[in-house]
Amino acid sequence: MTLSPRHAAQAHILMPRLETPFHSRLAALSEVNDWYTWSGYKAPHSLADAELEYFAIRSTAALFDISPMVKYRIAGPDAERYLNRLTVRDVRKLGVSRVHYTAWCDDHGHVLDDGTLFRFGPDEFRLCCQERHLPWLLDSAYGFAVTIAEETEEIAGLALQGPTSYAVLSAAGFDVARLKPFDVVTLDRVTISRTGFTGDLGYELFVPRDEALPLWDRLWAAGEAHGIRAIGYGALNQARIEAGFIVANADFMTAETALRADRVRLPDEIGLDWLVDTEKPSFNGRAAILAARRNQSLKHILVGLEIEGNIPAEHAIVYHRGKHEAGIVTAGIWSPIAKRNIAIASLERPYGERFTDDLWVEIYALRELKYQKMMKRARIVPRPFVKLARRSATPPGLR
């Protein structure tokens, strides 16, 4: 069917959101019809009660649909060399059946995205991230013997997180007792990695699209005795803030989506300096990153804040001495487990670097149709805000 110019122009508005392979299970559980759009897919912000969903992460087991996460299969004789040129970490140090967190930059050293890199074999990888980068990845592959294919639609994914997540997998027949953090294994055609975005004990599972529902049902049946609950992004976001993890285009703007020149960030400006392997002879943005360090020209810094009171300070302005604008809170919550008002903030140097005391945040709380302005003291604290020993315990304890 050929659309008229007017209808063609409206097609992007009329096109419905895509549904993930697990949508039918999520829709059946949804009591609040609270959906948002994630990479073109319909995804739940919450399914029933966001507070109970959060406590499933921290007390039992939470099941979260990560199918919309963008996934690329990268393979070929030059796959390692290509990815080592592309990303800031040394891919040569990434063993087979292992995963690492990484980032990649443009030639100016500005972060294009962050994500996880899975190594399935000497020449076979999967790159998972927030944004779509296929044209850029293909352009960057010039001269390398690699094949790059997006497999977002073909591969379904679930995050199983929480203290009973190992018990659920064991009850479902998956032997992952020896799986250490950032290990990956394939069992019964299910790829399982000990990874997650909650700072808790957890796993991520990937299967071909047509095997998605049997996997969900297998985990759901096994999890009934272990308090399993499906969750939305609202609960996951609380947990990731407690863990001190950052989100692209929330805590920093990616170089391809930033509309203003001063919005882009170098790795050192968003707390990713530890990822950068300067021993590598060449990778995208290396010269610019090292020049910024050498010239002390870094303009921003990402910090953790603890704020007095219990009113979340998300998107609040941060001040020094109550009057000089120092930056903005990019994410903030009252942490139920830490019993603290915590936040991640992007500050303009020298604030957060030389000037670390006498910080304030300006919070506007809506009280019966009227905003109440509050100036609350803040202090810089280390991330993660919550650190759980069970996240790295091997083998995990059965609960």
mmCIF file of C-alpha atoms in Angstrom:
data_model
loop_
_atom_site.group_PDB
_atom_site.id
_atom_site.type_symbol
_atom_site.label_atom_id
_atom_site.label_comp_id
_atom_site.label_asym_id
_atom_site.label_seq_id
_atom_site.Cartn_x
_atom_site.Cartn_y
_atom_site.Cartn_z
ATOM 1 C CA MET A 1 0.000 0.000 0.000
ATOM 2 C CA THR A 2 1.295 3.434 -0.993
ATOM 3 C CA LEU A 3 0.629 6.240 1.473
ATOM 4 C CA SER A 4 -0.191 9.752 0.372
ATOM 5 C CA PRO A 5 2.424 12.402 1.329
ATOM 6 C CA ARG A 6 0.139 13.651 4.118
ATOM 7 C CA HIS A 7 -0.410 10.179 5.558
ATOM 8 C CA ALA A 8 3.259 9.286 5.120
ATOM 9 C CA ALA A 9 4.215 12.319 7.181
ATOM 10 C CA GLN A 10 1.870 11.137 9.936
ATOM 11 C CA ALA A 11 2.931 7.482 9.821
ATOM 12 C CA HIS A 12 5.388 7.836 12.695
ATOM 13 C CA ILE A 13 2.551 9.204 14.841
ATOM 14 C CA LEU A 14 0.017 6.561 13.823
ATOM 15 C CA MET A 15 2.412 3.632 14.199
ATOM 16 C CA PRO A 16 1.722 1.768 17.456
ATOM 17 C CA ARG A 17 4.477 0.914 19.869
ATOM 18 C CA LEU A 18 6.102 -2.461 19.395
ATOM 19 C CA GLU A 19 5.351 -5.242 21.843
ATOM 20 C CA THR A 20 8.115 -7.358 23.339
ATOM 21 C CA PRO A 21 7.930 -11.178 23.254
ATOM 22 C CA PHE A 22 6.847 -11.074 26.929
ATOM 23 C CA HIS A 23 4.118 -8.457 26.482
ATOM 24 C CA SER A 24 1.201 -10.873 26.807
ATOM 25 C CA ARG A 25 2.462 -12.011 30.229
ATOM 26 C CA LEU A 26 3.061 -8.443 31.395
ATOM 27 C CA ALA A 27 -0.322 -7.230 30.140
ATOM 28 C CA ALA A 28 -2.060 -10.054 32.032
ATOM 29 C CA LEU A 29 -0.340 -8.950 35.253
ATOM 30 C CA SER A 30 -0.847 -5.218 34.754
ATOM 31 C CA GLU A 31 -3.356 -3.664 37.154
ATOM 32 C CA VAL A 32 -2.585 0.004 36.539
ATOM 33 C CA ASN A 33 -2.057 0.213 32.756
ATOM 34 C CA ASP A 34 1.069 2.305 33.361
ATOM 35 C CA TRP A 35 3.204 2.024 30.212
ATOM 36 C CA TYR A 36 6.009 4.070 28.681
ATOM 37 C CA THR A 37 8.051 3.837 25.490
ATOM 38 C CA TRP A 38 11.508 2.242 25.582
ATOM 39 C CA SER A 39 13.339 2.172 22.242
ATOM 40 C CA GLY A 40 10.000 2.001 20.423
ATOM 41 C CA TYR A 41 8.610 -0.782 22.633
ATOM 42 C CA LYS A 42 5.726 -0.678 25.066
ATOM 43 C CA ALA A 43 7.215 -1.216 28.526
ATOM 44 C CA PRO A 44 5.703 -1.054 32.033
ATOM 45 C CA HIS A 45 6.576 1.772 34.364
ATOM 46 C CA SER A 46 4.814 -0.296 37.005
ATOM 47 C CA LEU A 47 2.454 -3.273 36.927
ATOM 48 C CA ALA A 48 0.614 -3.011 40.221
ATOM 49 C CA ASP A 49 2.330 -1.410 43.209
ATOM 50 C CA ALA A 50 5.703 0.239 42.576
ATOM 51 C CA GLU A 51 6.675 0.024 46.249
ATOM 52 C CA LEU A 52 6.067 -3.730 46.397
ATOM 53 C CA GLU A 53 7.942 -4.112 43.134
ATOM 54 C CA TYR A 54 10.945 -2.331 44.632
ATOM 55 C CA PHE A 55 10.892 -4.551 47.713
ATOM 56 C CA ALA A 56 10.758 -7.643 45.473
ATOM 57 C CA ILE A 57 14.206 -6.592 44.206
ATOM 58 C CA ARG A 58 15.579 -6.224 47.710
ATOM 59 C CA SER A 59 13.678 -9.012 49.522
ATOM 60 C CA THR A 60 12.735 -11.812 47.110
ATOM 61 C CA ALA A 61 13.018 -11.965 43.300
ATOM 62 C CA ALA A 62 12.024 -9.479 40.607
ATOM 63 C CA LEU A 63 11.483 -10.228 36.919
ATOM 64 C CA PHE A 64 12.026 -7.341 34.488
ATOM 65 C CA ASP A 65 11.668 -7.417 30.704
ATOM 66 C CA ILE A 66 14.888 -6.126 29.097
ATOM 67 C CA SER A 67 14.013 -7.126 25.538
ATOM 68 C CA PRO A 68 13.988 -3.482 24.306
ATOM 69 C CA MET A 69 17.667 -3.137 25.221
ATOM 70 C CA VAL A 70 19.544 -2.630 21.947
ATOM 71 C CA LYS A 71 21.679 -5.651 21.064
ATOM 72 C CA TYR A 72 24.349 -6.059 18.379
ATOM 73 C CA ARG A 73 26.068 -9.273 17.291
ATOM 74 C CA ILE A 74 29.679 -8.571 16.298
ATOM 75 C CA ALA A 75 31.737 -11.424 14.875
ATOM 76 C CA GLY A 76 34.632 -12.172 12.580
ATOM 77 C CA PRO A 77 38.437 -12.546 12.554
ATOM 78 C CA ASP A 78 38.916 -8.862 13.469
ATOM 79 C CA ALA A 79 36.103 -8.627 16.031
ATOM 80 C CA GLU A 80 38.425 -8.273 19.036
ATOM 81 C CA ARG A 81 40.664 -5.742 17.263
ATOM 82 C CA TYR A 82 37.638 -3.765 16.068
ATOM 83 C CA LEU A 83 36.004 -3.603 19.501
ATOM 84 C CA ASN A 84 39.326 -2.731 21.103
ATOM 85 C CA ARG A 85 39.578 0.219 18.726
ATOM 86 C CA LEU A 86 35.952 1.148 19.375
ATOM 87 C CA THR A 87 35.597 0.999 23.178
ATOM 88 C CA VAL A 88 37.600 2.506 26.039
ATOM 89 C CA ARG A 89 38.379 -0.793 27.846
ATOM 90 C CA ASP A 90 40.916 -3.353 26.694
ATOM 91 C CA VAL A 91 38.879 -6.100 25.032
ATOM 92 C CA ARG A 92 41.948 -8.343 24.926
ATOM 93 C CA LYS A 93 41.546 -8.759 28.701
ATOM 94 C CA LEU A 94 37.935 -9.931 28.344
ATOM 95 C CA GLY A 95 37.902 -13.714 28.522
ATOM 96 C CA VAL A 96 35.532 -16.053 26.688
ATOM 97 C CA SER A 97 32.262 -16.538 28.593
ATOM 98 C CA ARG A 98 32.752 -13.222 30.369
ATOM 99 C CA VAL A 99 31.039 -9.817 30.281
ATOM 100 C CA HIS A 100 32.347 -6.356 31.056
ATOM 101 C CA TYR A 101 30.850 -2.901 31.389
ATOM 102 C CA THR A 102 32.294 -0.407 28.939
ATOM 103 C CA ALA A 103 31.721 2.832 27.043
ATOM 104 C CA TRP A 104 32.576 4.233 23.637
ATOM 105 C CA CYS A 105 33.335 7.759 22.459
ATOM 106 C CA ASP A 106 33.522 9.880 19.339
ATOM 107 C CA ASP A 107 36.820 11.317 18.114
ATOM 108 C CA HIS A 108 36.447 14.267 20.504
ATOM 109 C CA GLY A 109 36.317 11.905 23.494
ATOM 110 C CA HIS A 110 32.618 12.535 24.135
ATOM 111 C CA VAL A 111 30.681 9.500 25.325
ATOM 112 C CA LEU A 112 28.380 8.040 22.686
ATOM 113 C CA ASP A 113 26.927 5.415 25.026
ATOM 114 C CA ASP A 114 27.723 2.878 27.715
ATOM 115 C CA GLY A 115 26.734 -0.753 27.924
ATOM 116 C CA THR A 116 27.834 -4.338 28.370
ATOM 117 C CA LEU A 117 30.046 -6.389 26.083
ATOM 118 C CA PHE A 118 29.564 -10.186 26.094
ATOM 119 C CA ARG A 119 32.281 -12.480 24.734
ATOM 120 C CA PHE A 120 30.913 -15.820 23.530
ATOM 121 C CA GLY A 121 34.044 -16.986 21.709
ATOM 122 C CA PRO A 122 37.416 -15.778 20.456
ATOM 123 C CA ASP A 123 35.747 -13.940 17.567
ATOM 124 C CA GLU A 124 32.106 -13.612 18.698
ATOM 125 C CA PHE A 125 30.603 -10.811 20.824
ATOM 126 C CA ARG A 126 27.321 -9.153 21.767
ATOM 127 C CA LEU A 127 27.169 -5.427 22.569
ATOM 128 C CA CYS A 128 24.155 -4.242 24.598
ATOM 129 C CA CYS A 129 23.330 -0.574 25.060
ATOM 130 C CA GLN A 130 20.653 2.099 25.446
ATOM 131 C CA GLU A 131 20.727 3.838 22.054
ATOM 132 C CA ARG A 132 20.871 2.591 18.466
ATOM 133 C CA HIS A 133 24.260 2.996 16.771
ATOM 134 C CA LEU A 134 24.230 0.680 13.732
ATOM 135 C CA PRO A 135 25.271 3.266 11.074
ATOM 136 C CA TRP A 136 28.106 4.497 13.297
ATOM 137 C CA LEU A 137 29.217 0.951 14.124
ATOM 138 C CA LEU A 138 29.252 0.016 10.445
ATOM 139 C CA ASP A 139 31.199 3.137 9.489
ATOM 140 C CA SER A 140 33.712 2.411 12.241
ATOM 141 C CA ALA A 141 34.194 -1.128 10.915
ATOM 142 C CA TYR A 142 35.793 0.045 7.659
ATOM 143 C CA GLY A 143 38.943 -2.001 7.100
ATOM 144 C CA PHE A 144 38.055 -4.641 9.700
ATOM 145 C CA ALA A 145 36.976 -8.198 8.842
ATOM 146 C CA VAL A 146 33.816 -8.166 10.967
ATOM 147 C CA THR A 147 30.083 -8.589 10.554
ATOM 148 C CA ILE A 148 27.720 -6.427 12.605
ATOM 149 C CA ALA A 149 24.008 -7.151 12.930
ATOM 150 C CA GLU A 150 21.334 -5.745 15.198
ATOM 151 C CA GLU A 151 19.454 -8.544 16.970
ATOM 152 C CA THR A 152 17.188 -6.515 19.261
ATOM 153 C CA GLU A 153 13.998 -7.971 17.788
ATOM 154 C CA GLU A 154 15.320 -11.517 17.479
ATOM 155 C CA ILE A 155 16.605 -11.899 21.052
ATOM 156 C CA ALA A 156 14.304 -11.641 24.086
ATOM 157 C CA GLY A 157 15.762 -10.771 27.460
ATOM 158 C CA LEU A 158 14.795 -10.937 31.134
ATOM 159 C CA ALA A 159 16.517 -9.600 34.238
ATOM 160 C CA LEU A 160 15.970 -11.776 37.313
ATOM 161 C CA GLN A 161 17.175 -9.811 40.333
ATOM 162 C CA GLY A 162 17.046 -10.131 44.105
ATOM 163 C CA PRO A 163 18.201 -12.330 46.989
ATOM 164 C CA THR A 164 16.120 -15.344 45.905
ATOM 165 C CA SER A 165 17.009 -15.093 42.205
ATOM 166 C CA TYR A 166 19.542 -17.918 42.473
ATOM 167 C CA ALA A 167 16.961 -20.094 44.236
ATOM 168 C CA VAL A 168 14.485 -19.416 41.416
ATOM 169 C CA LEU A 169 17.013 -20.413 38.755
ATOM 170 C CA SER A 170 17.920 -23.557 40.689
ATOM 171 C CA ALA A 171 14.251 -24.506 41.035
ATOM 172 C CA ALA A 172 13.847 -23.923 37.296
ATOM 173 C CA GLY A 173 16.599 -26.429 36.592
ATOM 174 C CA PHE A 174 19.447 -24.047 35.758
ATOM 175 C CA ASP A 175 22.737 -24.939 37.477
ATOM 176 C CA VAL A 176 24.417 -21.562 37.971
ATOM 177 C CA ALA A 177 26.021 -22.158 41.388
ATOM 178 C CA ARG A 178 29.522 -21.626 40.014
ATOM 179 C CA LEU A 179 28.625 -18.557 37.960
ATOM 180 C CA LYS A 180 30.667 -15.618 39.264
ATOM 181 C CA PRO A 181 29.781 -11.947 38.705
ATOM 182 C CA PHE A 182 30.172 -11.119 34.995
ATOM 183 C CA ASP A 183 30.349 -14.798 33.973
ATOM 184 C CA VAL A 184 28.093 -16.013 31.162
ATOM 185 C CA VAL A 185 26.942 -19.533 30.273
ATOM 186 C CA THR A 186 24.440 -21.131 27.893
ATOM 187 C CA LEU A 187 22.130 -23.801 29.357
ATOM 188 C CA ASP A 188 19.139 -25.329 27.534
ATOM 189 C CA ARG A 189 19.547 -22.716 24.763
ATOM 190 C CA VAL A 190 19.238 -19.948 27.390
ATOM 191 C CA THR A 191 22.199 -17.575 27.694
ATOM 192 C CA ILE A 192 22.567 -16.601 31.370
ATOM 193 C CA SER A 193 24.910 -13.925 32.671
ATOM 194 C CA ARG A 194 25.467 -12.923 36.267
ATOM 195 C CA THR A 195 24.802 -9.260 35.576
ATOM 196 C CA GLY A 196 22.134 -6.701 36.347
ATOM 197 C CA PHE A 197 21.255 -3.075 37.001
ATOM 198 C CA THR A 198 20.179 -3.273 40.641
ATOM 199 C CA GLY A 199 23.366 -3.694 42.665
ATOM 200 C CA ASP A 200 21.886 -6.909 44.037
ATOM 201 C CA LEU A 201 22.313 -10.606 43.392
ATOM 202 C CA GLY A 202 20.949 -11.085 39.914
ATOM 203 C CA TYR A 203 21.075 -12.572 36.443
ATOM 204 C CA GLU A 204 20.133 -11.675 32.877
ATOM 205 C CA LEU A 205 18.711 -14.316 30.549
ATOM 206 C CA PHE A 206 18.529 -14.214 26.751
ATOM 207 C CA VAL A 207 16.675 -16.539 24.350
ATOM 208 C CA PRO A 208 15.484 -16.491 20.733
ATOM 209 C CA ARG A 209 12.180 -14.653 20.412
ATOM 210 C CA ASP A 210 10.078 -17.775 19.775
ATOM 211 C CA GLU A 211 11.313 -19.334 23.042
ATOM 212 C CA ALA A 212 10.504 -16.319 25.220
ATOM 213 C CA LEU A 213 7.168 -17.365 26.695
ATOM 214 C CA PRO A 214 8.302 -20.879 27.688
ATOM 215 C CA LEU A 215 11.215 -19.261 29.548
ATOM 216 C CA TRP A 216 8.902 -16.818 31.344
ATOM 217 C CA ASP A 217 6.536 -19.624 32.370
ATOM 218 C CA ARG A 218 9.410 -21.799 33.549
ATOM 219 C CA LEU A 219 10.794 -19.024 35.769
ATOM 220 C CA TRP A 220 7.345 -17.966 36.988
ATOM 221 C CA ALA A 221 6.409 -21.487 38.077
ATOM 222 C CA ALA A 222 9.776 -21.985 39.784
ATOM 223 C CA GLY A 223 9.540 -18.592 41.477
ATOM 224 C CA GLU A 224 6.131 -18.963 43.112
ATOM 225 C CA ALA A 225 7.693 -20.437 46.236
ATOM 226 C CA HIS A 226 10.365 -17.728 46.302
ATOM 227 C CA GLY A 227 8.251 -14.577 46.108
ATOM 228 C CA ILE A 228 8.805 -13.779 42.446
ATOM 229 C CA ARG A 229 7.145 -10.596 41.172
ATOM 230 C CA ALA A 230 7.150 -8.883 37.780
ATOM 231 C CA ILE A 231 8.312 -5.283 38.008
ATOM 232 C CA GLY A 232 8.404 -2.097 35.952
ATOM 233 C CA TYR A 233 11.065 0.520 35.405
ATOM 234 C CA GLY A 234 10.027 2.661 38.386
ATOM 235 C CA ALA A 235 11.202 0.024 40.859
ATOM 236 C CA LEU A 236 14.308 -0.781 38.828
ATOM 237 C CA ASN A 237 15.206 2.917 38.722
ATOM 238 C CA GLN A 238 15.105 3.130 42.514
ATOM 239 C CA ALA A 239 17.456 0.175 42.815
ATOM 240 C CA ARG A 240 19.899 1.449 40.200
ATOM 241 C CA ILE A 241 20.151 4.837 41.930
ATOM 242 C CA GLU A 242 20.953 3.082 45.213
ATOM 243 C CA ALA A 243 23.633 1.154 43.320
ATOM 244 C CA GLY A 244 25.001 4.419 41.911
ATOM 245 C CA PHE A 245 24.545 3.346 38.276
ATOM 246 C CA ILE A 246 24.036 5.955 35.555
ATOM 247 C CA VAL A 247 21.558 6.037 32.671
ATOM 248 C CA ALA A 248 22.273 7.484 29.239
ATOM 249 C CA ASN A 249 20.214 10.594 28.431
ATOM 250 C CA ALA A 250 19.181 10.858 32.079
ATOM 251 C CA ASP A 251 22.420 11.289 34.016
ATOM 252 C CA PHE A 252 24.387 12.332 30.924
ATOM 253 C CA MET A 253 23.576 13.204 27.326
ATOM 254 C CA THR A 254 25.028 10.937 24.664
ATOM 255 C CA ALA A 255 27.095 12.666 22.011
ATOM 256 C CA GLU A 256 24.701 11.729 19.196
ATOM 257 C CA THR A 257 21.557 13.011 20.951
ATOM 258 C CA ALA A 258 22.904 16.199 22.574
ATOM 259 C CA LEU A 259 21.624 19.286 20.746
ATOM 260 C CA ARG A 260 23.874 21.772 22.526
ATOM 261 C CA ALA A 261 27.657 21.685 22.408
ATOM 262 C CA ASP A 262 28.040 22.088 26.164
ATOM 263 C CA ARG A 263 25.873 19.073 26.986
ATOM 264 C CA VAL A 264 28.287 16.357 25.843
ATOM 265 C CA ARG A 265 30.551 14.643 28.374
ATOM 266 C CA LEU A 266 33.961 13.002 28.512
ATOM 267 C CA PRO A 267 34.171 9.698 30.456
ATOM 268 C CA ASP A 268 35.961 11.442 33.345
ATOM 269 C CA GLU A 269 33.055 13.899 33.642
ATOM 270 C CA ILE A 270 30.481 11.169 34.358
ATOM 271 C CA GLY A 271 32.496 8.947 36.670
ATOM 272 C CA LEU A 272 33.732 6.545 33.988
ATOM 273 C CA ASP A 273 37.419 7.450 34.198
ATOM 274 C CA TRP A 274 38.116 4.009 35.721
ATOM 275 C CA LEU A 275 37.000 2.341 32.495
ATOM 276 C CA VAL A 276 39.562 4.090 30.308
ATOM 277 C CA ASP A 277 42.556 1.868 29.606
ATOM 278 C CA THR A 278 45.281 4.335 28.687
ATOM 279 C CA GLU A 279 47.722 1.484 28.014
ATOM 280 C CA LYS A 280 45.886 0.731 24.791
ATOM 281 C CA PRO A 281 47.742 2.404 21.918
ATOM 282 C CA SER A 282 44.626 3.567 20.111
ATOM 283 C CA PHE A 283 40.880 3.857 20.627
ATOM 284 C CA ASN A 284 38.227 6.372 19.685
ATOM 285 C CA GLY A 285 38.666 9.581 21.664
ATOM 286 C CA ARG A 286 41.940 8.565 23.351
ATOM 287 C CA ALA A 287 43.884 11.705 22.387
ATOM 288 C CA ALA A 288 41.079 14.032 23.512
ATOM 289 C CA ILE A 289 40.581 12.218 26.836
ATOM 290 C CA LEU A 290 44.289 12.281 27.669
ATOM 291 C CA ALA A 291 44.589 15.939 26.581
ATOM 292 C CA ALA A 292 41.735 16.938 28.907
ATOM 293 C CA ARG A 293 43.461 15.171 31.794
ATOM 294 C CA ARG A 294 46.836 16.688 30.952
ATOM 295 C CA ASN A 295 45.474 20.216 30.501
ATOM 296 C CA GLN A 296 43.083 19.941 33.448
ATOM 297 C CA SER A 297 40.284 21.131 31.170
ATOM 298 C CA LEU A 298 37.555 18.805 32.454
ATOM 299 C CA LYS A 299 34.434 20.910 32.991
ATOM 300 C CA HIS A 300 32.045 18.626 34.858
ATOM 301 C CA ILE A 301 31.993 15.993 37.573
ATOM 302 C CA LEU A 302 29.348 13.433 38.589
ATOM 303 C CA VAL A 303 28.917 12.976 42.334
ATOM 304 C CA GLY A 304 26.743 11.208 44.866
ATOM 305 C CA LEU A 305 24.813 13.396 47.293
ATOM 306 C CA GLU A 306 23.122 12.804 50.599
ATOM 307 C CA ILE A 307 20.454 15.436 51.236
ATOM 308 C CA GLU A 308 18.787 16.327 54.504
ATOM 309 C CA GLY A 309 15.099 15.509 54.865
ATOM 310 C CA ASN A 310 13.115 12.923 52.970
ATOM 311 C CA ILE A 311 11.819 14.827 49.915
ATOM 312 C CA PRO A 312 13.427 13.439 46.704
ATOM 313 C CA ALA A 313 15.459 16.109 44.913
ATOM 314 C CA GLU A 314 15.325 14.871 41.312
ATOM 315 C CA HIS A 315 16.108 17.694 38.840
ATOM 316 C CA ALA A 316 16.760 20.138 41.683
ATOM 317 C CA ILE A 317 19.403 22.831 41.217
ATOM 318 C CA VAL A 318 22.515 22.431 43.357
ATOM 319 C CA TYR A 319 23.989 25.578 44.903
ATOM 320 C CA HIS A 320 27.249 26.422 46.627
ATOM 321 C CA ARG A 321 26.725 28.537 49.744
ATOM 322 C CA GLY A 322 23.064 28.738 48.800
ATOM 323 C CA LYS A 323 23.542 31.253 45.983
ATOM 324 C CA HIS A 324 26.069 30.110 43.345
ATOM 325 C CA GLU A 325 24.647 27.562 40.900
ATOM 326 C CA ALA A 326 26.869 24.496 40.956
ATOM 327 C CA GLY A 327 24.897 21.959 38.917
ATOM 328 C CA ILE A 328 21.793 19.817 38.785
ATOM 329 C CA VAL A 329 20.498 16.640 40.357
ATOM 330 C CA THR A 330 20.025 14.094 37.566
ATOM 331 C CA ALA A 331 18.432 11.366 39.720
ATOM 332 C CA GLY A 332 17.182 11.386 43.283
ATOM 333 C CA ILE A 333 15.086 9.223 45.636
ATOM 334 C CA TRP A 334 14.386 8.495 49.248
ATOM 335 C CA SER A 335 16.134 5.137 49.655
ATOM 336 C CA PRO A 336 13.934 2.665 51.560
ATOM 337 C CA ILE A 337 16.842 0.346 52.350
ATOM 338 C CA ALA A 338 19.474 2.975 53.202
ATOM 339 C CA LYS A 339 16.933 5.243 54.937
ATOM 340 C CA ARG A 340 18.617 8.227 53.304
ATOM 341 C CA ASN A 341 17.682 10.932 50.808
ATOM 342 C CA ILE A 342 20.161 10.233 48.009
ATOM 343 C CA ALA A 343 20.911 11.707 44.614
ATOM 344 C CA ILE A 344 23.270 11.656 41.655
ATOM 345 C CA ALA A 345 24.288 15.141 40.536
ATOM 346 C CA SER A 346 26.240 16.667 37.666
ATOM 347 C CA LEU A 347 28.293 19.619 38.913
ATOM 348 C CA GLU A 348 30.355 22.196 37.074
ATOM 349 C CA ARG A 349 33.961 22.181 38.190
ATOM 350 C CA PRO A 350 35.504 23.451 40.428
ATOM 351 C CA TYR A 351 32.331 22.577 42.408
ATOM 352 C CA GLY A 352 32.515 18.982 43.495
ATOM 353 C CA GLU A 353 36.270 19.017 43.015
ATOM 354 C CA ARG A 354 37.811 21.935 44.959
ATOM 355 C CA PHE A 355 34.590 23.258 46.487
ATOM 356 C CA THR A 356 32.930 20.293 48.177
ATOM 357 C CA ASP A 357 31.419 21.860 51.298
ATOM 358 C CA ASP A 358 28.417 24.111 51.912
ATOM 359 C CA LEU A 359 26.286 22.597 49.129
ATOM 360 C CA TRP A 360 22.506 23.084 48.993
ATOM 361 C CA VAL A 361 19.690 21.847 46.803
ATOM 362 C CA GLU A 362 16.571 23.790 45.907
ATOM 363 C CA ILE A 363 13.538 21.505 46.105
ATOM 364 C CA TYR A 364 10.003 22.443 45.117
ATOM 365 C CA ALA A 365 7.435 20.181 46.799
ATOM 366 C CA LEU A 366 3.802 20.338 45.676
ATOM 367 C CA ARG A 367 1.531 20.781 48.678
ATOM 368 C CA GLU A 368 -2.235 21.056 47.943
ATOM 369 C CA LEU A 369 -1.854 22.833 44.585
ATOM 370 C CA LYS A 370 0.945 25.083 45.800
ATOM 371 C CA TYR A 371 4.676 24.610 45.510
ATOM 372 C CA GLN A 372 6.707 24.944 48.670
ATOM 373 C CA LYS A 373 10.338 25.951 48.128
ATOM 374 C CA MET A 374 12.853 24.266 50.405
ATOM 375 C CA MET A 375 16.609 24.762 50.596
ATOM 376 C CA LYS A 376 18.190 21.579 51.948
ATOM 377 C CA ARG A 377 21.800 20.915 52.872
ATOM 378 C CA ALA A 378 23.667 18.330 50.814
ATOM 379 C CA ARG A 379 26.992 16.621 51.181
ATOM 380 C CA ILE A 380 29.034 14.630 48.711
ATOM 381 C CA VAL A 381 29.179 10.919 49.532
ATOM 382 C CA PRO A 382 30.674 7.893 47.749
ATOM 383 C CA ARG A 383 28.704 5.723 45.367
ATOM 384 C CA PRO A 384 27.247 3.125 45.572
ATOM 385 C CA PHE A 385 24.875 4.343 48.240
ATOM 386 C CA VAL A 386 23.932 0.729 48.998
ATOM 387 C CA LYS A 387 26.448 -2.111 48.820
ATOM 388 C CA LEU A 388 25.222 -5.683 49.307
ATOM 389 C CA ALA A 389 27.604 -8.570 49.957
ATOM 390 C CA ARG A 390 25.227 -11.059 48.316
ATOM 391 C CA ARG A 391 25.787 -9.383 44.952
ATOM 392 C CA SER A 392 29.204 -11.024 44.651
ATOM 393 C CA ALA A 393 28.862 -14.092 46.913
ATOM 394 C CA THR A 394 29.762 -17.299 45.049
ATOM 395 C CA PRO A 395 27.983 -19.624 45.307
ATOM 396 C CA PRO A 396 24.999 -17.492 46.287
ATOM 397 C CA GLY A 397 23.031 -18.571 49.319
ATOM 398 C CA LEU A 398 19.664 -20.250 48.844
ATOM 399 C CA ARG A 399 16.847 -18.359 50.543
#
